[in-house]
PDB file of C-alpha atoms in Angstrom:
ATOM      1  CA  MET A   1      14.794  43.239  76.195  1.00 88.00           C
ATOM      2  CA  ILE A   2      12.182  44.148  79.066  1.00 95.00           C
ATOM      3  CA  GLU A   3       9.946  46.816  77.329  1.00 95.00           C
ATOM      4  CA  LEU A   4       8.028  48.989  79.002  1.00 98.00           C
ATOM      5  CA  ARG A   5       4.980  49.827  78.050  1.00 98.00           C
ATOM      6  CA  THR A   6       3.249  53.281  77.985  1.00 98.00           C
ATOM      7  CA  PRO A   7       0.164  54.704  79.902  1.00 97.00           C
ATOM      8  CA  ARG A   8      -1.506  54.730  76.293  1.00 98.00           C
ATOM      9  CA  GLU A   9      -0.453  51.255  74.963  1.00 98.00           C
ATOM     10  CA  ILE A  10      -1.812  50.034  78.719  1.00 98.00           C
ATOM     11  CA  GLU A  11      -5.514  51.128  77.177  1.00 98.00           C
ATOM     12  CA  GLN A  12      -4.946  49.037  74.152  1.00 98.00           C
ATOM     13  CA  MET A  13      -3.777  45.360  75.706  1.00 98.00           C
ATOM     14  CA  ARG A  14      -6.780  45.463  77.067  1.00 98.00           C
ATOM     15  CA  PRO A  15      -9.176  44.530  74.746  1.00 98.00           C
ATOM     16  CA  ALA A  16      -6.333  41.396  75.120  1.00 98.00           C
ATOM     17  CA  GLY A  17      -7.425  40.474  78.210  1.00 98.00           C
ATOM     18  CA  ALA A  18     -10.617  41.029  78.245  1.00 98.00           C
ATOM     19  CA  PHE A  19     -11.054  38.344  75.647  1.00 98.00           C
ATOM     20  CA  VAL A  20      -8.888  36.337  77.095  1.00 98.00           C
ATOM     21  CA  ALA A  21     -11.586  36.069  80.302  1.00 98.00           C
ATOM     22  CA  GLU A  22     -14.169  36.088  78.338  1.00 98.00           C
ATOM     23  CA  VAL A  23     -12.493  32.462  75.999  1.00 98.00           C
ATOM     24  CA  LEU A  24     -11.696  31.229  79.456  1.00 98.00           C
ATOM     25  CA  THR A  25     -15.343  31.639  81.833  1.00 98.00           C
ATOM     26  CA  ASP A  26     -17.124  30.928  78.566  1.00 98.00           C
ATOM     27  CA  LEU A  27     -14.937  27.101  78.169  1.00 98.00           C
ATOM     28  CA  SER A  28     -15.346  26.993  81.137  1.00 98.00           C
ATOM     29  CA  GLU A  29     -19.410  26.572  82.180  1.00 98.00           C
ATOM     30  CA  ARG A  30     -19.331  24.611  78.167  1.00 98.00           C
ATOM     31  CA  VAL A  31     -16.740  22.025  79.822  1.00 98.00           C
ATOM     32  CA  ARG A  32     -18.873  18.554  80.829  1.00 98.00           C
ATOM     33  CA  VAL A  33     -17.636  15.023  81.985  1.00 98.00           C
ATOM     34  CA  GLY A  34     -18.353  13.318  77.416  1.00 98.00           C
ATOM     35  CA  THR A  35     -16.536  16.740  76.344  1.00 98.00           C
ATOM     36  CA  ASN A  36     -12.738  16.194  74.610  1.00 98.00           C
ATOM     37  CA  LEU A  37     -10.412  18.107  74.850  1.00 98.00           C
ATOM     38  CA  LEU A  38     -10.802  18.487  70.825  1.00 98.00           C
ATOM     39  CA  GLU A  39     -14.483  20.125  70.888  1.00 98.00           C
ATOM     40  CA  ILE A  40     -12.336  22.602  73.578  1.00 98.00           C
ATOM     41  CA  ASP A  41      -9.548  23.519  70.915  1.00 98.00           C
ATOM     42  CA  GLU A  42     -12.342  24.426  68.372  1.00 98.00           C
ATOM     43  CA  TRP A  43     -14.734  25.757  71.595  1.00 98.00           C
ATOM     44  CA  ALA A  44     -12.121  28.669  71.263  1.00 98.00           C
ATOM     45  CA  HIS A  45     -11.060  28.534  67.387  1.00 98.00           C
ATOM     46  CA  GLU A  46     -13.993  29.578  67.328  1.00 98.00           C
ATOM     47  CA  HIS A  47     -13.917  32.294  69.746  1.00 98.00           C
ATOM     48  CA  ILE A  48     -11.049  33.165  67.249  1.00 98.00           C
ATOM     49  CA  ARG A  49     -12.321  33.392  64.616  1.00 98.00           C
ATOM     50  CA  ARG A  50     -15.497  35.354  65.817  1.00 98.00           C
ATOM     51  CA  ARG A  51     -12.960  37.900  67.595  1.00 98.00           C
ATOM     52  CA  GLY A  52     -10.343  38.323  64.722  1.00 98.00           C
ATOM     53  CA  ALA A  53      -8.043  37.846  67.350  1.00 98.00           C
ATOM     54  CA  GLU A  54      -4.768  35.980  66.644  1.00 98.00           C
ATOM     55  CA  SER A  55      -4.298  32.869  68.171  1.00 98.00           C
ATOM     56  CA  CYS A  56      -0.633  32.870  69.339  1.00 98.00           C
ATOM     57  CA  TYR A  57      -0.350  28.799  70.107  1.00 97.00           C
ATOM     58  CA  ILE A  58      -1.531  27.274  66.832  1.00 96.00           C
ATOM     59  CA  ASP A  59       2.819  27.952  64.966  1.00 95.00           C
ATOM     60  CA  TYR A  60       4.147  28.276  68.738  1.00 96.00           C
ATOM     61  CA  HIS A  61       7.471  26.233  68.291  1.00 95.00           C
ATOM     62  CA  PRO A  62      10.039  26.690  70.767  1.00 92.00           C
ATOM     63  CA  SER A  63      13.036  24.827  71.429  1.00 89.00           C
ATOM     64  CA  PHE A  64      11.634  22.763  73.900  1.00 88.00           C
ATOM     65  CA  GLY A  65       8.837  21.525  71.708  1.00 91.00           C
ATOM     66  CA  ALA A  66       9.511  19.235  69.393  1.00 88.00           C
ATOM     67  CA  SER A  67       7.166  20.351  66.898  1.00 94.00           C
ATOM     68  CA  PRO A  68       4.467  23.212  65.779  1.00 96.00           C
ATOM     69  CA  PHE A  69       1.625  23.396  68.325  1.00 97.00           C
ATOM     70  CA  GLY A  70      -0.831  23.003  66.045  1.00 97.00           C
ATOM     71  CA  HIS A  71      -3.946  23.513  68.127  1.00 98.00           C
ATOM     72  CA  VAL A  72      -5.119  27.156  70.035  1.00 98.00           C
ATOM     73  CA  ILE A  73      -6.339  26.467  73.865  1.00 98.00           C
ATOM     74  CA  CYS A  74      -3.188  23.607  76.248  1.00 98.00           C
ATOM     75  CA  THR A  75      -5.975  21.111  77.661  1.00 98.00           C
ATOM     76  CA  SER A  76      -4.325  19.635  80.471  1.00 98.00           C
ATOM     77  CA  VAL A  77      -5.550  16.221  81.833  1.00 98.00           C
ATOM     78  CA  ASN A  78      -5.069  15.225  86.087  1.00 98.00           C
ATOM     79  CA  ASP A  79      -1.511  14.429  85.598  1.00 98.00           C
ATOM     80  CA  ALA A  80      -0.690  16.534  83.674  1.00 98.00           C
ATOM     81  CA  VAL A  81      -0.287  20.313  83.900  1.00 97.00           C
ATOM     82  CA  LEU A  82       1.661  22.371  81.484  1.00 98.00           C
ATOM     83  CA  HIS A  83       1.343  22.262  77.267  1.00 98.00           C
ATOM     84  CA  GLY A  84      -0.762  20.099  77.402  1.00 98.00           C
ATOM     85  CA  LEU A  85      -1.502  18.520  73.435  1.00 98.00           C
ATOM     86  CA  PRO A  86      -5.120  18.628  72.849  1.00 98.00           C
ATOM     87  CA  HIS A  87      -5.949  14.862  70.883  1.00 98.00           C
ATOM     88  CA  ASP A  88      -9.354  12.123  71.544  1.00 98.00           C
ATOM     89  CA  TYR A  89      -9.532  12.370  74.872  1.00 98.00           C
ATOM     90  CA  ALA A  90     -13.169  12.988  76.542  1.00 98.00           C
ATOM     91  CA  LEU A  91     -13.402  14.122  79.449  1.00 98.00           C
ATOM     92  CA  ALA A  92     -14.793  11.522  82.500  1.00 98.00           C
ATOM     93  CA  ASP A  93     -16.040  12.426  86.219  1.00 97.00           C
ATOM     94  CA  GLY A  94     -13.763  14.161  88.324  1.00 97.00           C
ATOM     95  CA  ASP A  95     -10.736  15.001  86.483  1.00 98.00           C
ATOM     96  CA  LEU A  96      -8.918  17.910  86.863  1.00 98.00           C
ATOM     97  CA  LEU A  97      -8.829  20.158  83.998  1.00 98.00           C
ATOM     98  CA  SER A  98      -6.252  23.136  83.429  1.00 98.00           C
ATOM     99  CA  LEU A  99      -6.558  24.857  80.475  1.00 98.00           C
ATOM    100  CA  ASP A 100      -4.279  27.964  79.294  1.00 98.00           C
ATOM    101  CA  PHE A 101      -5.198  30.519  76.665  1.00 98.00           C
ATOM    102  CA  ALA A 102      -2.924  33.239  74.919  1.00 98.00           C
ATOM    103  CA  VAL A 103      -3.957  35.356  71.899  1.00 98.00           C
ATOM    104  CA  ALA A 104      -3.494  38.955  70.331  1.00 98.00           C
ATOM    105  CA  VAL A 105      -5.131  40.998  69.566  1.00 98.00           C
ATOM    106  CA  ASP A 106      -4.562  44.392  67.627  1.00 98.00           C
ATOM    107  CA  GLY A 107      -1.452  42.661  67.996  1.00 98.00           C
ATOM    108  CA  TRP A 108      -1.298  43.271  72.046  1.00 98.00           C
ATOM    109  CA  VAL A 109      -1.008  40.095  73.498  1.00 98.00           C
ATOM    110  CA  SER A 110      -2.679  38.028  76.893  1.00 98.00           C
ATOM    111  CA  ASP A 111      -2.732  34.791  78.672  1.00 98.00           C
ATOM    112  CA  SER A 112      -4.515  33.512  81.600  1.00 98.00           C
ATOM    113  CA  ALA A 113      -4.835  29.622  82.783  1.00 98.00           C
ATOM    114  CA  ILE A 114      -7.622  28.820  84.803  1.00 98.00           C
ATOM    115  CA  SER A 115      -7.803  25.181  86.829  1.00 98.00           C
ATOM    116  CA  MET A 116     -11.609  23.318  87.564  1.00 98.00           C
ATOM    117  CA  ILE A 117     -12.578  19.780  88.694  1.00 98.00           C
ATOM    118  CA  VAL A 118     -15.317  18.685  85.804  1.00 98.00           C
ATOM    119  CA  GLY A 119     -18.465  16.435  87.130  1.00 96.00           C
ATOM    120  CA  ASP A 120     -18.578  14.249  90.614  1.00 94.00           C
ATOM    121  CA  SER A 121     -15.650  12.265  92.428  1.00 91.00           C
ATOM    122  CA  THR A 122     -15.447  10.605  95.840  1.00 93.00           C
ATOM    123  CA  PRO A 123     -14.886  13.576  98.640  1.00 95.00           C
ATOM    124  CA  GLU A 124     -11.376  12.741  99.724  1.00 95.00           C
ATOM    125  CA  ARG A 125     -10.112  13.270  95.364  1.00 96.00           C
ATOM    126  CA  ARG A 126     -12.610  16.774  94.889  1.00 96.00           C
ATOM    127  CA  GLU A 127     -11.427  17.900  99.044  1.00 97.00           C
ATOM    128  CA  ALA A 128      -7.685  17.186  97.576  1.00 98.00           C
ATOM    129  CA  ASP A 129      -7.779  18.714  93.492  1.00 98.00           C
ATOM    130  CA  LEU A 130      -9.711  22.131  94.942  1.00 98.00           C
ATOM    131  CA  ASP A 131      -7.158  22.960  97.885  1.00 98.00           C
ATOM    132  CA  LEU A 132      -4.627  22.108  95.008  1.00 98.00           C
ATOM    133  CA  ILE A 133      -6.457  24.570  92.691  1.00 98.00           C
ATOM    134  CA  GLU A 134      -7.354  27.205  95.621  1.00 98.00           C
ATOM    135  CA  THR A 135      -3.235  27.168  96.692  1.00 98.00           C
ATOM    136  CA  THR A 136      -2.410  27.653  92.633  1.00 98.00           C
ATOM    137  CA  GLU A 137      -4.863  30.621  93.074  1.00 98.00           C
ATOM    138  CA  VAL A 138      -4.129  32.436  96.627  1.00 98.00           C
ATOM    139  CA  ALA A 139      -0.097  31.876  95.648  1.00 98.00           C
ATOM    140  CA  LEU A 140      -1.743  33.978  92.012  1.00 98.00           C
ATOM    141  CA  ALA A 141      -3.580  36.496  94.929  1.00 98.00           C
ATOM    142  CA  GLU A 142      -0.444  37.063  96.521  1.00 98.00           C
ATOM    143  CA  ALA A 143       2.003  37.338  93.753  1.00 98.00           C
ATOM    144  CA  ILE A 144       0.150  39.964  92.416  1.00 98.00           C
ATOM    145  CA  ALA A 145      -0.567  42.017  95.568  1.00 98.00           C
ATOM    146  CA  VAL A 146       2.958  42.762  95.967  1.00 98.00           C
ATOM    147  CA  ALA A 147       3.847  43.934  91.686  1.00 98.00           C
ATOM    148  CA  ARG A 148       4.187  47.842  92.192  1.00 98.00           C
ATOM    149  CA  PRO A 149       6.827  49.303  92.106  1.00 97.00           C
ATOM    150  CA  GLY A 150       8.926  49.386  93.593  1.00 95.00           C
ATOM    151  CA  LYS A 151       9.082  45.659  94.530  1.00 98.00           C
ATOM    152  CA  ARG A 152      11.069  43.291  92.481  1.00 98.00           C
ATOM    153  CA  ILE A 153      10.264  39.799  90.832  1.00 98.00           C
ATOM    154  CA  GLY A 154      11.481  37.586  93.196  1.00 98.00           C
ATOM    155  CA  ASP A 155       9.461  39.311  95.833  1.00 98.00           C
ATOM    156  CA  ILE A 156       6.345  37.996  93.087  1.00 98.00           C
ATOM    157  CA  SER A 157       7.946  34.806  93.467  1.00 98.00           C
ATOM    158  CA  HIS A 158       8.754  34.622  97.009  1.00 98.00           C
ATOM    159  CA  ALA A 159       4.829  34.885  97.607  1.00 98.00           C
ATOM    160  CA  ILE A 160       4.511  32.458  95.415  1.00 98.00           C
ATOM    161  CA  GLY A 161       6.784  29.842  96.844  1.00 98.00           C
ATOM    162  CA  ARG A 162       5.397  31.178 100.310  1.00 98.00           C
ATOM    163  CA  VAL A 163       1.908  29.635  99.718  1.00 98.00           C
ATOM    164  CA  ALA A 164       3.775  26.659  98.038  1.00 98.00           C
ATOM    165  CA  ARG A 165       5.504  25.190 100.967  1.00 98.00           C
ATOM    166  CA  ALA A 166       2.837  25.960 103.069  1.00 98.00           C
ATOM    167  CA  ALA A 167       0.935  24.030 101.603  1.00 98.00           C
ATOM    168  CA  GLY A 168       3.546  20.616 102.059  1.00 98.00           C
ATOM    169  CA  LEU A 169       4.506  21.010  98.034  1.00 98.00           C
ATOM    170  CA  ARG A 170       7.916  20.774  96.480  1.00 97.00           C
ATOM    171  CA  VAL A 171       8.176  24.160  93.606  1.00 98.00           C
ATOM    172  CA  ASN A 172       9.383  23.575  89.755  1.00 97.00           C
ATOM    173  CA  THR A 173      11.378  26.555  88.829  1.00 96.00           C
ATOM    174  CA  GLN A 174      11.826  25.142  85.434  1.00 95.00           C
ATOM    175  CA  PHE A 175       8.797  26.109  83.635  1.00 97.00           C
ATOM    176  CA  GLY A 176       7.045  30.127  85.307  1.00 98.00           C
ATOM    177  CA  GLY A 177       6.002  33.399  84.719  1.00 98.00           C
ATOM    178  CA  HIS A 178       7.310  35.467  81.557  1.00 98.00           C
ATOM    179  CA  GLY A 179       6.625  38.884  79.824  1.00 98.00           C
ATOM    180  CA  VAL A 180       4.138  39.952  77.839  1.00 98.00           C
ATOM    181  CA  GLY A 181       3.535  42.119  75.298  1.00 98.00           C
ATOM    182  CA  ARG A 182       3.411  42.193  71.158  1.00 98.00           C
ATOM    183  CA  THR A 183       4.772  38.372  71.588  1.00 97.00           C
ATOM    184  CA  MET A 184       3.697  35.650  74.148  1.00 97.00           C
ATOM    185  CA  HIS A 185       7.016  34.930  75.884  1.00 95.00           C
ATOM    186  CA  GLY A 186       9.594  37.071  76.465  1.00 96.00           C
ATOM    187  CA  ASP A 187      11.897  38.470  79.805  1.00 97.00           C
ATOM    188  CA  PRO A 188      11.713  38.872  81.748  1.00 98.00           C
ATOM    189  CA  HIS A 189      11.357  35.245  83.527  1.00 97.00           C
ATOM    190  CA  VAL A 190       9.113  34.909  86.885  1.00 98.00           C
ATOM    191  CA  PRO A 191      10.004  31.947  88.127  1.00 98.00           C
ATOM    192  CA  ASN A 192       7.075  29.750  91.008  1.00 98.00           C
ATOM    193  CA  ASP A 193       9.701  30.468  94.080  1.00 98.00           C
ATOM    194  CA  GLY A 194      12.425  32.686  94.972  1.00 98.00           C
ATOM    195  CA  ALA A 195      14.061  35.115  97.553  1.00 98.00           C
ATOM    196  CA  ALA A 196      12.507  38.144  98.701  1.00 98.00           C
ATOM    197  CA  ARG A 197      13.476  42.005  97.131  1.00 97.00           C
ATOM    198  CA  ARG A 198      15.663  40.280  94.454  1.00 98.00           C
ATOM    199  CA  GLY A 199      16.368  40.288  90.461  1.00 97.00           C
ATOM    200  CA  LEU A 200      15.047  43.347  88.343  1.00 97.00           C
ATOM    201  CA  LYS A 201      13.216  45.768  90.250  1.00 98.00           C
ATOM    202  CA  LEU A 202       9.300  46.931  89.235  1.00 98.00           C
ATOM    203  CA  ARG A 203       8.727  49.795  86.942  1.00 98.00           C
ATOM    204  CA  PRO A 204       5.551  50.849  85.546  1.00 98.00           C
ATOM    205  CA  GLY A 205       5.056  49.922  82.710  1.00 98.00           C
ATOM    206  CA  LEU A 206       5.538  45.733  82.874  1.00 98.00           C
ATOM    207  CA  VAL A 207       3.839  43.727  82.376  1.00 98.00           C
ATOM    208  CA  ILE A 208       3.806  39.655  82.641  1.00 98.00           C
ATOM    209  CA  ALA A 209       1.557  36.819  83.699  1.00 98.00           C
ATOM    210  CA  ILE A 210       1.755  35.490  86.668  1.00 99.00           C
ATOM    211  CA  GLU A 211       1.117  31.835  86.804  1.00 98.00           C
ATOM    212  CA  PRO A 212       1.660  29.354  90.061  1.00 98.00           C
ATOM    213  CA  TRP A 213       1.077  25.551  88.541  1.00 98.00           C
ATOM    214  CA  PHE A 214       1.337  23.420  91.432  1.00 98.00           C
ATOM    215  CA  MET A 215       2.327  18.725  91.747  1.00 98.00           C
ATOM    216  CA  ALA A 216       0.570  17.751  94.609  1.00 98.00           C
ATOM    217  CA  GLY A 217       3.194  15.009  95.018  1.00 97.00           C
ATOM    218  CA  THR A 218       5.986  15.558  93.036  1.00 98.00           C
ATOM    219  CA  ASP A 219       8.007  19.359  91.211  1.00 98.00           C
ATOM    220  CA  GLU A 220       9.576  17.196  88.274  1.00 98.00           C
ATOM    221  CA  LEU A 221       8.716  16.582  84.784  1.00 98.00           C
ATOM    222  CA  VAL A 222       8.309  14.207  82.191  1.00 98.00           C
ATOM    223  CA  THR A 223       7.340  14.529  78.962  1.00 97.00           C
ATOM    224  CA  ASP A 224       4.380  12.276  76.930  1.00 97.00           C
ATOM    225  CA  PRO A 225       5.263  11.596  73.743  1.00 95.00           C
ATOM    226  CA  ASP A 226       3.744  13.734  71.906  1.00 96.00           C
ATOM    227  CA  GLY A 227       6.685  16.070  72.897  1.00 96.00           C
ATOM    228  CA  TRP A 228       4.707  18.972  74.197  1.00 97.00           C
ATOM    229  CA  THR A 229       2.088  17.829  78.022  1.00 98.00           C
ATOM    230  CA  LEU A 230       4.543  17.492  81.090  1.00 98.00           C
ATOM    231  CA  ARG A 231       3.452  15.590  83.388  1.00 98.00           C
ATOM    232  CA  SER A 232       4.331  15.205  87.106  1.00 98.00           C
ATOM    233  CA  VAL A 233       6.906  12.652  87.221  1.00 98.00           C
ATOM    234  CA  ASP A 234       5.076  10.989  90.596  1.00 98.00           C
ATOM    235  CA  GLY A 235       1.492  10.208  88.621  1.00 98.00           C
ATOM    236  CA  SER A 236      -0.147  13.251  90.506  1.00 98.00           C
ATOM    237  CA  ARG A 237      -2.473  15.395  89.829  1.00 98.00           C
ATOM    238  CA  GLY A 238      -1.449  18.948  88.863  1.00 98.00           C
ATOM    239  CA  ALA A 239      -2.995  22.466  89.072  1.00 98.00           C
ATOM    240  CA  HIS A 240      -2.439  25.994  87.544  1.00 98.00           C
ATOM    241  CA  SER A 241      -3.142  29.582  87.565  1.00 98.00           C
ATOM    242  CA  GLU A 242      -2.397  32.374  85.775  1.00 98.00           C
ATOM    243  CA  HIS A 243      -3.593  36.416  85.251  1.00 99.00           C
ATOM    244  CA  THR A 244      -1.888  39.034  82.435  1.00 98.00           C
ATOM    245  CA  VAL A 245       0.203  41.917  84.614  1.00 98.00           C
ATOM    246  CA  ALA A 246       0.577  45.534  84.540  1.00 98.00           C
ATOM    247  CA  ILE A 247       2.788  47.008  86.968  1.00 98.00           C
ATOM    248  CA  THR A 248       1.570  50.630  86.805  1.00 97.00           C
ATOM    249  CA  ASP A 249       1.579  53.808  89.139  1.00 96.00           C
ATOM    250  CA  GLY A 250      -0.832  52.033  90.979  1.00 93.00           C
ATOM    251  CA  ASP A 251      -2.075  49.548  92.427  1.00 96.00           C
ATOM    252  CA  PRO A 252      -1.004  46.487  89.016  1.00 98.00           C
ATOM    253  CA  VAL A 253      -3.890  46.072  86.449  1.00 98.00           C
ATOM    254  CA  VAL A 254      -5.247  42.341  85.967  1.00 98.00           C
ATOM    255  CA  PHE A 255      -6.007  41.852  81.971  1.00 98.00           C
ATOM    256  CA  THR A 256      -7.339  38.999  81.944  1.00 98.00           C
ATOM    257  CA  ALA A 257      -9.488  38.955  85.465  1.00 98.00           C
ATOM    258  CA  ARG A 258     -12.997  37.032  85.512  1.00 97.00           C
ATOM    259  CA  GLY A 259     -16.115  38.209  86.541  1.00 82.00           C
TER     260      GLY A 259
END
């Protein structure tokens, strides 16, 4: 069921978005070569405890997950691009790290993701990774720009896919954006590619997470033995960007905007 939020509810959702943005900013500034993925999870957990927020991940157990997630943040490294389960791994020079974080504050959810390069890398590797990260960020910005009343979900999907194709990337549409509200995942599904002027018409009060994620050499995924972490089938690296966005009568509201 698709739910539309009142202007008052939109205002009530702002603190969750600000908190998610604050946490991701802090974590991205603290990550160094040698940082363990379990440390990142604990840092995020500390933020949640101090704020009195509620993790959307720790007990999350959808049909595609092997068990409850058990952690509060997704940490995806290199060829892992989605649902990276934190584990005992120390980040190395040149790792490409994506962080995906969702919490509820006062009963309202926000969801966001960022990607970054850890430490130093070879010039060629760094340029390729920066290009991949930038492509996800440009796709996100283009998608948000069309998130206005009268447009359709297909317009958002098409904007993302257009950016990916221009960069020579293939797009997986199995996992994408989604409705956000009292729970992390709701209707509508927002694929990362699609036909313009098709699908659900956007109306004020619709709140969605828009999340372009791309892999450098493929659009196919394989699941790790942990039952959660999704990797590129060919070992190519992945990047992920995401914001929670409200459709309004005017400009879209990006709840999780950072800085």
